[in-house]
Amino acid sequence: MLTMKITRSLFLMMAMLFASTSYAVTPAAMEAVNSGDFATAITLLAAEAEEGDADAQYQLGLLHDAGQGVEANQDAAITYMQMAASQEHEAAIEWLVARDIEPEGNPEDDC
């Protein structure tokens, strides 16, 4: 159980580090994530996600998946990832596909 938590935490931190250099979430939100201030990160990211920011939606999905700043909630993680994936957010799509979850609104479905 502890090993799983450590593995999840390492995965989350690596994903956030990659995302912090590749996506457009505000610097304040990513600073909060990177410093471990997850309560502030959730607040900042939630506001950005409500505005439709796919990067913020993706980050919130990661936080909900790992239980960082919130209780772990797979349904919420999937919801945020679906929101980001519907805007063609590649990392969110990969996250969903890795879990055998079909991204909603996948443009390939229209073929």
CSV table of N, CA, C and O in Angstrom, one decimal:
chain,number,residue,atom,x,y,z
A,1,MET,N,0.8,-1.2,0.0
A,1,MET,CA,0.0,0.0,0.0
A,1,MET,C,0.9,1.3,0.0
A,1,MET,O,0.7,2.2,-0.8
A,2,LEU,N,1.9,1.3,0.9
A,2,LEU,CA,2.8,2.4,0.9
A,2,LEU,C,3.6,2.6,-0.4
A,2,LEU,O,3.7,3.7,-0.9
A,3,THR,N,4.0,1.5,-0.9
A,3,THR,CA,4.7,1.5,-2.2
A,3,THR,C,3.8,2.1,-3.3
A,3,THR,O,4.3,2.9,-4.1
A,4,MET,N,2.6,1.7,-3.3
A,4,MET,CA,1.6,2.3,-4.3
A,4,MET,C,1.5,3.8,-4.2
A,4,MET,O,1.5,4.5,-5.1
A,5,LYS,N,1.4,4.3,-2.9
A,5,LYS,CA,1.3,5.7,-2.7
A,5,LYS,C,2.5,6.4,-3.1
A,5,LYS,O,2.5,7.5,-3.7
A,6,ILE,N,3.7,5.8,-2.8
A,6,ILE,CA,4.9,6.5,-3.2
A,6,ILE,C,5.0,6.5,-4.7
A,6,ILE,O,5.4,7.5,-5.3
A,7,THR,N,4.7,5.4,-5.4
A,7,THR,CA,4.7,5.3,-6.9
A,7,THR,C,3.8,6.4,-7.5
A,7,THR,O,4.1,7.1,-8.4
A,8,ARG,N,2.6,6.5,-6.9
A,8,ARG,CA,1.6,7.5,-7.4
A,8,ARG,C,2.1,8.9,-7.2
A,8,ARG,O,2.0,9.7,-8.1
A,9,SER,N,2.7,9.1,-6.1
A,9,SER,CA,3.2,10.5,-5.8
A,9,SER,C,4.4,10.8,-6.7
A,9,SER,O,4.5,11.9,-7.3
A,10,LEU,N,5.3,9.9,-7.0
A,10,LEU,CA,6.3,10.1,-7.9
A,10,LEU,C,5.8,10.3,-9.3
A,10,LEU,O,6.3,11.2,-10.0
A,11,PHE,N,4.8,9.6,-9.7
A,11,PHE,CA,4.2,9.7,-11.1
A,11,PHE,C,3.6,11.1,-11.2
A,11,PHE,O,3.8,11.8,-12.1
A,12,LEU,N,2.9,11.5,-10.1
A,12,LEU,CA,2.2,12.8,-10.1
A,12,LEU,C,3.2,13.9,-10.2
A,12,LEU,O,3.1,14.9,-11.0
A,13,MET,N,4.3,13.8,-9.4
A,13,MET,CA,5.3,14.9,-9.5
A,13,MET,C,6.0,15.0,-10.8
A,13,MET,O,6.2,16.1,-11.3
A,14,MET,N,6.3,13.8,-11.4
A,14,MET,CA,6.9,13.8,-12.8
A,14,MET,C,5.9,14.4,-13.8
A,14,MET,O,6.3,15.2,-14.7
A,15,ALA,N,4.7,14.0,-13.7
A,15,ALA,CA,3.7,14.5,-14.7
A,15,ALA,C,3.5,16.0,-14.5
A,15,ALA,O,3.4,16.8,-15.5
A,16,MET,N,3.5,16.5,-13.3
A,16,MET,CA,3.3,17.9,-13.0
A,16,MET,C,4.6,18.7,-13.5
A,16,MET,O,4.5,19.8,-14.0
A,17,LEU,N,5.8,18.1,-13.2
A,17,LEU,CA,7.0,18.8,-13.7
A,17,LEU,C,7.0,18.9,-15.2
A,17,LEU,O,7.3,20.0,-15.7
A,18,PHE,N,6.6,17.8,-15.9
A,18,PHE,CA,6.5,17.9,-17.3
A,18,PHE,C,5.5,18.9,-17.8
A,18,PHE,O,5.7,19.7,-18.6
A,19,ALA,N,4.3,18.8,-17.1
A,19,ALA,CA,3.2,19.7,-17.5
A,19,ALA,C,3.6,21.2,-17.2
A,19,ALA,O,3.2,22.1,-18.0
A,20,SER,N,4.4,21.4,-16.2
A,20,SER,CA,4.7,22.8,-15.8
A,20,SER,C,5.6,23.5,-16.9
A,20,SER,O,5.6,24.7,-17.0
A,21,THR,N,6.3,22.7,-17.6
A,21,THR,CA,7.1,23.3,-18.7
A,21,THR,C,6.5,23.2,-20.0
A,21,THR,O,7.0,23.8,-21.0
A,22,SER,N,5.4,22.5,-20.2
A,22,SER,CA,4.8,22.3,-21.5
A,22,SER,C,3.4,23.0,-21.6
A,22,SER,O,2.9,23.1,-22.8
A,23,TYR,N,2.8,23.4,-20.6
A,23,TYR,CA,1.4,23.9,-20.7
A,23,TYR,C,1.3,25.3,-20.1
A,23,TYR,O,2.2,25.8,-19.6
A,24,ALA,N,0.1,25.9,-20.3
A,24,ALA,CA,-0.1,27.3,-20.0
A,24,ALA,C,-0.8,27.6,-18.7
A,24,ALA,O,-1.5,28.6,-18.6
A,25,VAL,N,-0.8,26.7,-17.7
A,25,VAL,CA,-1.4,27.0,-16.5
A,25,VAL,C,-0.6,28.2,-15.9
A,25,VAL,O,0.6,28.4,-16.1
A,26,THR,N,-1.3,29.1,-15.1
A,26,THR,CA,-0.7,30.3,-14.6
A,26,THR,C,0.5,29.9,-13.7
A,26,THR,O,0.5,28.9,-13.1
A,27,PRO,N,1.6,30.7,-13.8
A,27,PRO,CA,2.7,30.5,-12.9
A,27,PRO,C,2.4,30.3,-11.4
A,27,PRO,O,3.0,29.5,-10.8
A,28,ALA,N,1.5,31.1,-10.9
A,28,ALA,CA,1.1,31.0,-9.5
A,28,ALA,C,0.6,29.6,-9.2
A,28,ALA,O,0.9,29.0,-8.1
A,29,ALA,N,-0.3,29.1,-10.1
A,29,ALA,CA,-0.9,27.7,-9.8
A,29,ALA,C,0.2,26.7,-9.9
A,29,ALA,O,0.3,25.8,-9.0
A,30,MET,N,1.1,26.7,-10.9
A,30,MET,CA,2.2,25.7,-11.0
A,30,MET,C,3.2,25.9,-9.8
A,30,MET,O,3.7,24.9,-9.4
A,31,GLU,N,3.4,27.1,-9.4
A,31,GLU,CA,4.3,27.3,-8.2
A,31,GLU,C,3.7,26.6,-7.0
A,31,GLU,O,4.4,26.0,-6.2
A,32,ALA,N,2.4,26.8,-6.8
A,32,ALA,CA,1.7,26.1,-5.7
A,32,ALA,C,1.8,24.6,-5.8
A,32,ALA,O,2.1,23.9,-4.8
A,33,VAL,N,1.6,24.1,-7.0
A,33,VAL,CA,1.8,22.6,-7.2
A,33,VAL,C,3.2,22.1,-6.9
A,33,VAL,O,3.4,21.2,-6.1
A,34,ASN,N,4.1,22.8,-7.5
A,34,ASN,CA,5.5,22.4,-7.4
A,34,ASN,C,6.1,22.5,-5.9
A,34,ASN,O,7.0,21.8,-5.5
A,35,SER,N,5.5,23.5,-5.2
A,35,SER,CA,5.9,23.6,-3.8
A,35,SER,C,5.2,22.8,-2.8
A,35,SER,O,5.5,22.8,-1.6
A,36,GLY,N,4.2,22.0,-3.3
A,36,GLY,CA,3.4,21.1,-2.5
A,36,GLY,C,2.2,21.8,-1.8
A,36,GLY,O,1.6,21.2,-0.9
A,37,ASP,N,2.0,23.1,-2.1
A,37,ASP,CA,0.8,23.8,-1.5
A,37,ASP,C,-0.4,23.5,-2.4
A,37,ASP,O,-0.9,24.3,-3.1
A,38,PHE,N,-0.9,22.2,-2.2
A,38,PHE,CA,-2.0,21.7,-3.0
A,38,PHE,C,-3.3,22.4,-2.8
A,38,PHE,O,-4.1,22.5,-3.7
A,39,ALA,N,-3.6,22.9,-1.6
A,39,ALA,CA,-4.8,23.6,-1.3
A,39,ALA,C,-4.9,24.9,-2.1
A,39,ALA,O,-5.9,25.2,-2.8
A,40,THR,N,-3.8,25.6,-2.2
A,40,THR,CA,-3.8,26.8,-3.1
A,40,THR,C,-3.9,26.4,-4.5
A,40,THR,O,-4.6,27.1,-5.3
A,41,ALA,N,-3.1,25.4,-4.9
A,41,ALA,CA,-3.2,24.9,-6.3
A,41,ALA,C,-4.6,24.6,-6.7
A,41,ALA,O,-5.0,25.0,-7.8
A,42,ILE,N,-5.3,23.8,-5.9
A,42,ILE,CA,-6.7,23.5,-6.2
A,42,ILE,C,-7.5,24.7,-6.4
A,42,ILE,O,-8.3,24.8,-7.4
A,43,THR,N,-7.4,25.7,-5.5
A,43,THR,CA,-8.2,26.9,-5.7
A,43,THR,C,-7.9,27.6,-7.0
A,43,THR,O,-8.8,28.0,-7.7
A,44,LEU,N,-6.6,27.8,-7.3
A,44,LEU,CA,-6.2,28.5,-8.5
A,44,LEU,C,-6.6,27.7,-9.7
A,44,LEU,O,-7.1,28.3,-10.7
A,45,LEU,N,-6.3,26.5,-9.7
A,45,LEU,CA,-6.6,25.6,-10.9
A,45,LEU,C,-8.1,25.5,-11.1
A,45,LEU,O,-8.6,25.5,-12.3
A,46,ALA,N,-8.9,25.5,-10.1
A,46,ALA,CA,-10.4,25.3,-10.2
A,46,ALA,C,-10.9,26.6,-10.9
A,46,ALA,O,-11.8,26.5,-11.8
A,47,ALA,N,-10.4,27.8,-10.6
A,47,ALA,CA,-10.9,29.0,-11.3
A,47,ALA,C,-10.5,28.9,-12.7
A,47,ALA,O,-11.3,29.3,-13.6
A,48,GLU,N,-9.3,28.5,-13.0
A,48,GLU,CA,-8.9,28.4,-14.4
A,48,GLU,C,-9.7,27.3,-15.2
A,48,GLU,O,-10.0,27.5,-16.4
A,49,ALA,N,-9.9,26.2,-14.6
A,49,ALA,CA,-10.7,25.1,-15.2
A,49,ALA,C,-12.1,25.6,-15.5
A,49,ALA,O,-12.6,25.2,-16.6
A,50,GLU,N,-12.7,26.3,-14.6
A,50,GLU,CA,-14.1,26.8,-14.9
A,50,GLU,C,-14.1,27.8,-16.1
A,50,GLU,O,-15.1,27.8,-16.8
A,51,GLU,N,-13.0,28.4,-16.3
A,51,GLU,CA,-12.9,29.3,-17.5
A,51,GLU,C,-12.7,28.5,-18.8
A,51,GLU,O,-12.6,29.1,-19.9
A,52,GLY,N,-12.5,27.2,-18.6
A,52,GLY,CA,-12.3,26.3,-19.8
A,52,GLY,C,-10.9,26.0,-20.1
A,52,GLY,O,-10.6,25.5,-21.2
A,53,ASP,N,-10.0,26.3,-19.2
A,53,ASP,CA,-8.5,26.0,-19.5
A,53,ASP,C,-8.3,24.5,-19.4
A,53,ASP,O,-8.3,23.9,-18.3
A,54,ALA,N,-7.9,23.9,-20.5
A,54,ALA,CA,-7.7,22.5,-20.6
A,54,ALA,C,-6.5,22.1,-19.7
A,54,ALA,O,-6.5,21.0,-19.2
A,55,ASP,N,-5.5,22.9,-19.7
A,55,ASP,CA,-4.3,22.6,-18.9
A,55,ASP,C,-4.7,22.5,-17.4
A,55,ASP,O,-4.2,21.6,-16.7
A,56,ALA,N,-5.5,23.5,-16.9
A,56,ALA,CA,-5.9,23.4,-15.5
A,56,ALA,C,-6.8,22.2,-15.3
A,56,ALA,O,-6.7,21.6,-14.2
A,57,GLN,N,-7.7,21.9,-16.2
A,57,GLN,CA,-8.5,20.7,-16.0
A,57,GLN,C,-7.6,19.5,-15.9
A,57,GLN,O,-7.9,18.6,-15.1
A,58,TYR,N,-6.6,19.4,-16.7
A,58,TYR,CA,-5.7,18.2,-16.7
A,58,TYR,C,-5.0,18.2,-15.3
A,58,TYR,O,-4.9,17.1,-14.7
A,59,GLN,N,-4.5,19.3,-14.9
A,59,GLN,CA,-3.8,19.3,-13.6
A,59,GLN,C,-4.7,18.9,-12.4
A,59,GLN,O,-4.3,18.2,-11.5
A,60,LEU,N,-6.0,19.4,-12.5
A,60,LEU,CA,-6.9,19.0,-11.4
A,60,LEU,C,-7.2,17.5,-11.5
A,60,LEU,O,-7.4,16.9,-10.5
A,61,GLY,N,-7.3,17.0,-12.7
A,61,GLY,CA,-7.4,15.6,-12.8
A,61,GLY,C,-6.3,14.8,-12.2
A,61,GLY,O,-6.5,13.8,-11.4
A,62,LEU,N,-5.1,15.3,-12.4
A,62,LEU,CA,-3.9,14.6,-11.7
A,62,LEU,C,-4.0,14.7,-10.2
A,62,LEU,O,-3.7,13.7,-9.5
A,63,LEU,N,-4.4,15.9,-9.7
A,63,LEU,CA,-4.5,16.1,-8.2
A,63,LEU,C,-5.5,15.2,-7.6
A,63,LEU,O,-5.4,14.6,-6.6
A,64,HIS,N,-6.7,15.1,-8.3
A,64,HIS,CA,-7.8,14.2,-7.8
A,64,HIS,C,-7.4,12.8,-7.9
A,64,HIS,O,-7.7,12.0,-7.0
A,65,ASP,N,-6.7,12.4,-8.9
A,65,ASP,CA,-6.2,11.0,-9.1
A,65,ASP,C,-5.3,10.6,-8.0
A,65,ASP,O,-5.4,9.5,-7.4
A,66,ALA,N,-4.4,11.5,-7.6
A,66,ALA,CA,-3.4,11.2,-6.6
A,66,ALA,C,-3.8,11.6,-5.2
A,66,ALA,O,-3.1,11.2,-4.2
A,67,GLY,N,-4.9,12.3,-5.0
A,67,GLY,CA,-5.4,12.7,-3.7
A,67,GLY,C,-4.5,13.7,-3.1
A,67,GLY,O,-4.2,13.8,-1.9
A,68,GLN,N,-4.0,14.6,-3.9
A,68,GLN,CA,-3.1,15.7,-3.5
A,68,GLN,C,-4.0,17.0,-3.3
A,68,GLN,O,-4.5,17.5,-4.3
A,69,GLY,N,-4.2,17.5,-2.1
A,69,GLY,CA,-5.0,18.6,-1.9
A,69,GLY,C,-6.5,18.4,-1.7
A,69,GLY,O,-7.2,19.2,-1.3
A,70,VAL,N,-6.9,17.2,-2.1
A,70,VAL,CA,-8.2,16.7,-2.0
A,70,VAL,C,-8.2,15.2,-1.8
A,70,VAL,O,-7.2,14.6,-2.0
A,71,GLU,N,-9.3,14.7,-1.3
A,71,GLU,CA,-9.4,13.2,-1.2
A,71,GLU,C,-9.3,12.6,-2.6
A,71,GLU,O,-9.9,13.1,-3.5
A,72,ALA,N,-8.6,11.5,-2.7
A,72,ALA,CA,-8.5,10.8,-4.0
A,72,ALA,C,-9.9,10.5,-4.5
A,72,ALA,O,-10.7,10.0,-3.7
A,73,ASN,N,-10.2,10.9,-5.7
A,73,ASN,CA,-11.5,10.7,-6.3
A,73,ASN,C,-11.4,10.4,-7.8
A,73,ASN,O,-11.2,11.3,-8.6
A,74,GLN,N,-11.5,9.1,-8.1
A,74,GLN,CA,-11.3,8.7,-9.5
A,74,GLN,C,-12.4,9.3,-10.4
A,74,GLN,O,-12.1,9.6,-11.6
A,75,ASP,N,-13.6,9.4,-9.9
A,75,ASP,CA,-14.7,9.9,-10.8
A,75,ASP,C,-14.4,11.4,-11.1
A,75,ASP,O,-14.5,11.8,-12.3
A,76,ALA,N,-13.9,12.2,-10.2
A,76,ALA,CA,-13.6,13.6,-10.4
A,76,ALA,C,-12.3,13.6,-11.4
A,76,ALA,O,-12.3,14.5,-12.3
A,77,ALA,N,-11.4,12.8,-11.1
A,77,ALA,CA,-10.2,12.8,-12.0
A,77,ALA,C,-10.6,12.5,-13.5
A,77,ALA,O,-10.2,13.2,-14.4
A,78,ILE,N,-11.4,11.5,-13.6
A,78,ILE,CA,-11.9,11.2,-15.0
A,78,ILE,C,-12.7,12.3,-15.6
A,78,ILE,O,-12.5,12.7,-16.8
A,79,THR,N,-13.5,13.0,-14.8
A,79,THR,CA,-14.3,14.1,-15.3
A,79,THR,C,-13.4,15.2,-15.8
A,79,THR,O,-13.6,15.7,-16.9
A,80,TYR,N,-12.4,15.6,-15.0
A,80,TYR,CA,-11.5,16.6,-15.4
A,80,TYR,C,-10.7,16.2,-16.6
A,80,TYR,O,-10.5,17.0,-17.5
A,81,MET,N,-10.3,15.0,-16.7
A,81,MET,CA,-9.5,14.5,-17.8
A,81,MET,C,-10.4,14.5,-19.1
A,81,MET,O,-9.9,14.9,-20.2
A,82,GLN,N,-11.6,14.1,-19.0
A,82,GLN,CA,-12.6,14.2,-20.1
A,82,GLN,C,-12.8,15.6,-20.6
A,82,GLN,O,-12.8,15.8,-21.8
A,83,MET,N,-12.9,16.5,-19.7
A,83,MET,CA,-13.0,17.9,-20.0
A,83,MET,C,-11.8,18.4,-20.8
A,83,MET,O,-12.0,19.1,-21.9
A,84,ALA,N,-10.6,18.1,-20.3
A,84,ALA,CA,-9.4,18.5,-21.0
A,84,ALA,C,-9.3,17.8,-22.4
A,84,ALA,O,-8.9,18.4,-23.4
A,85,ALA,N,-9.6,16.5,-22.4
A,85,ALA,CA,-9.5,15.7,-23.6
A,85,ALA,C,-10.4,16.2,-24.7
A,85,ALA,O,-10.1,16.2,-25.9
A,86,SER,N,-11.6,16.7,-24.3
A,86,SER,CA,-12.6,17.2,-25.3
A,86,SER,C,-12.0,18.4,-26.0
A,86,SER,O,-12.5,18.8,-27.1
A,87,GLN,N,-11.0,19.0,-25.4
A,87,GLN,CA,-10.3,20.2,-26.1
A,87,GLN,C,-9.0,19.7,-26.7
A,87,GLN,O,-8.1,20.5,-27.0
A,88,GLU,N,-8.9,18.4,-26.9
A,88,GLU,CA,-7.7,17.8,-27.6
A,88,GLU,C,-6.4,17.9,-26.8
A,88,GLU,O,-5.3,18.1,-27.4
A,89,HIS,N,-6.5,17.9,-25.5
A,89,HIS,CA,-5.3,18.0,-24.6
A,89,HIS,C,-4.7,16.6,-24.7
A,89,HIS,O,-5.2,15.6,-24.2
A,90,GLU,N,-3.5,16.6,-25.3
A,90,GLU,CA,-2.9,15.3,-25.5
A,90,GLU,C,-2.5,14.5,-24.3
A,90,GLU,O,-2.7,13.3,-24.3
A,91,ALA,N,-2.0,15.1,-23.3
A,91,ALA,CA,-1.7,14.4,-22.0
A,91,ALA,C,-2.9,13.8,-21.4
A,91,ALA,O,-2.9,12.7,-20.8
A,92,ALA,N,-4.0,14.6,-21.4
A,92,ALA,CA,-5.3,14.1,-20.8
A,92,ALA,C,-5.8,12.9,-21.6
A,92,ALA,O,-6.3,11.9,-21.0
A,93,ILE,N,-5.7,12.9,-22.9
A,93,ILE,CA,-6.1,11.8,-23.8
A,93,ILE,C,-5.3,10.6,-23.5
A,93,ILE,O,-5.8,9.5,-23.3
A,94,GLU,N,-4.0,10.8,-23.3
A,94,GLU,CA,-3.1,9.7,-23.0
A,94,GLU,C,-3.4,9.1,-21.7
A,94,GLU,O,-3.4,7.8,-21.5
A,95,TRP,N,-3.7,9.9,-20.7
A,95,TRP,CA,-4.1,9.5,-19.3
A,95,TRP,C,-5.3,8.6,-19.4
A,95,TRP,O,-5.4,7.5,-18.8
A,96,LEU,N,-6.3,9.0,-20.2
A,96,LEU,CA,-7.5,8.3,-20.3
A,96,LEU,C,-7.3,6.9,-21.0
A,96,LEU,O,-7.8,5.9,-20.6
A,97,VAL,N,-6.6,7.0,-22.1
A,97,VAL,CA,-6.4,5.8,-22.9
A,97,VAL,C,-5.6,4.8,-22.1
A,97,VAL,O,-5.8,3.6,-22.2
A,98,ALA,N,-4.6,5.2,-21.3
A,98,ALA,CA,-3.8,4.3,-20.5
A,98,ALA,C,-4.7,3.6,-19.5
A,98,ALA,O,-4.3,2.5,-19.0
A,99,ARG,N,-5.8,4.1,-19.2
A,99,ARG,CA,-6.8,3.5,-18.2
A,99,ARG,C,-7.9,2.8,-19.0
A,99,ARG,O,-9.0,2.5,-18.3
A,100,ASP,N,-7.8,2.7,-20.3
A,100,ASP,CA,-8.9,2.1,-21.1
A,100,ASP,C,-10.2,2.8,-21.0
A,100,ASP,O,-11.3,2.2,-21.0
A,101,ILE,N,-10.1,4.1,-20.9
A,101,ILE,CA,-11.3,5.0,-20.9
A,101,ILE,C,-11.3,5.8,-22.2
A,101,ILE,O,-10.3,6.4,-22.6
A,102,GLU,N,-12.4,5.7,-22.9
A,102,GLU,CA,-12.5,6.4,-24.2
A,102,GLU,C,-12.7,7.9,-24.0
A,102,GLU,O,-13.6,8.3,-23.3
A,103,PRO,N,-11.8,8.7,-24.5
A,103,PRO,CA,-12.0,10.1,-24.4
A,103,PRO,C,-13.3,10.6,-25.0
A,103,PRO,O,-13.5,10.2,-26.2
A,104,GLU,N,-14.1,11.4,-24.3
A,104,GLU,CA,-15.3,11.9,-24.9
A,104,GLU,C,-15.0,13.0,-25.9
A,104,GLU,O,-14.0,13.7,-25.7
A,105,GLY,N,-15.7,13.0,-27.0
A,105,GLY,CA,-15.5,14.1,-28.0
A,105,GLY,C,-14.3,13.9,-28.8
A,105,GLY,O,-13.7,14.8,-29.3
A,106,ASN,N,-13.8,12.6,-28.9
A,106,ASN,CA,-12.6,12.4,-29.6
A,106,ASN,C,-12.8,12.6,-31.1
A,106,ASN,O,-13.7,12.1,-31.7
A,107,PRO,N,-12.1,13.6,-31.7
A,107,PRO,CA,-12.3,13.9,-33.1
A,107,PRO,C,-12.2,12.7,-34.1
A,107,PRO,O,-12.8,12.7,-35.1
A,108,GLU,N,-11.5,11.6,-33.7
A,108,GLU,CA,-11.4,10.5,-34.5
A,108,GLU,C,-12.7,9.7,-34.6
A,108,GLU,O,-12.9,8.9,-35.5
A,109,ASP,N,-13.6,10.0,-33.7
A,109,ASP,CA,-14.9,9.3,-33.7
A,109,ASP,C,-15.8,9.7,-34.8
A,109,ASP,O,-16.7,9.1,-35.2
A,110,ASP,N,-15.5,10.9,-35.4
A,110,ASP,CA,-16.3,11.5,-36.5
A,110,ASP,C,-15.9,10.9,-37.8
A,110,ASP,O,-16.6,11.2,-38.8
A,111,CYS,N,-14.9,10.1,-37.9
A,111,CYS,CA,-14.5,9.5,-39.2
A,111,CYS,C,-15.4,8.5,-39.7
A,111,CYS,O,-16.0,7.7,-39.0
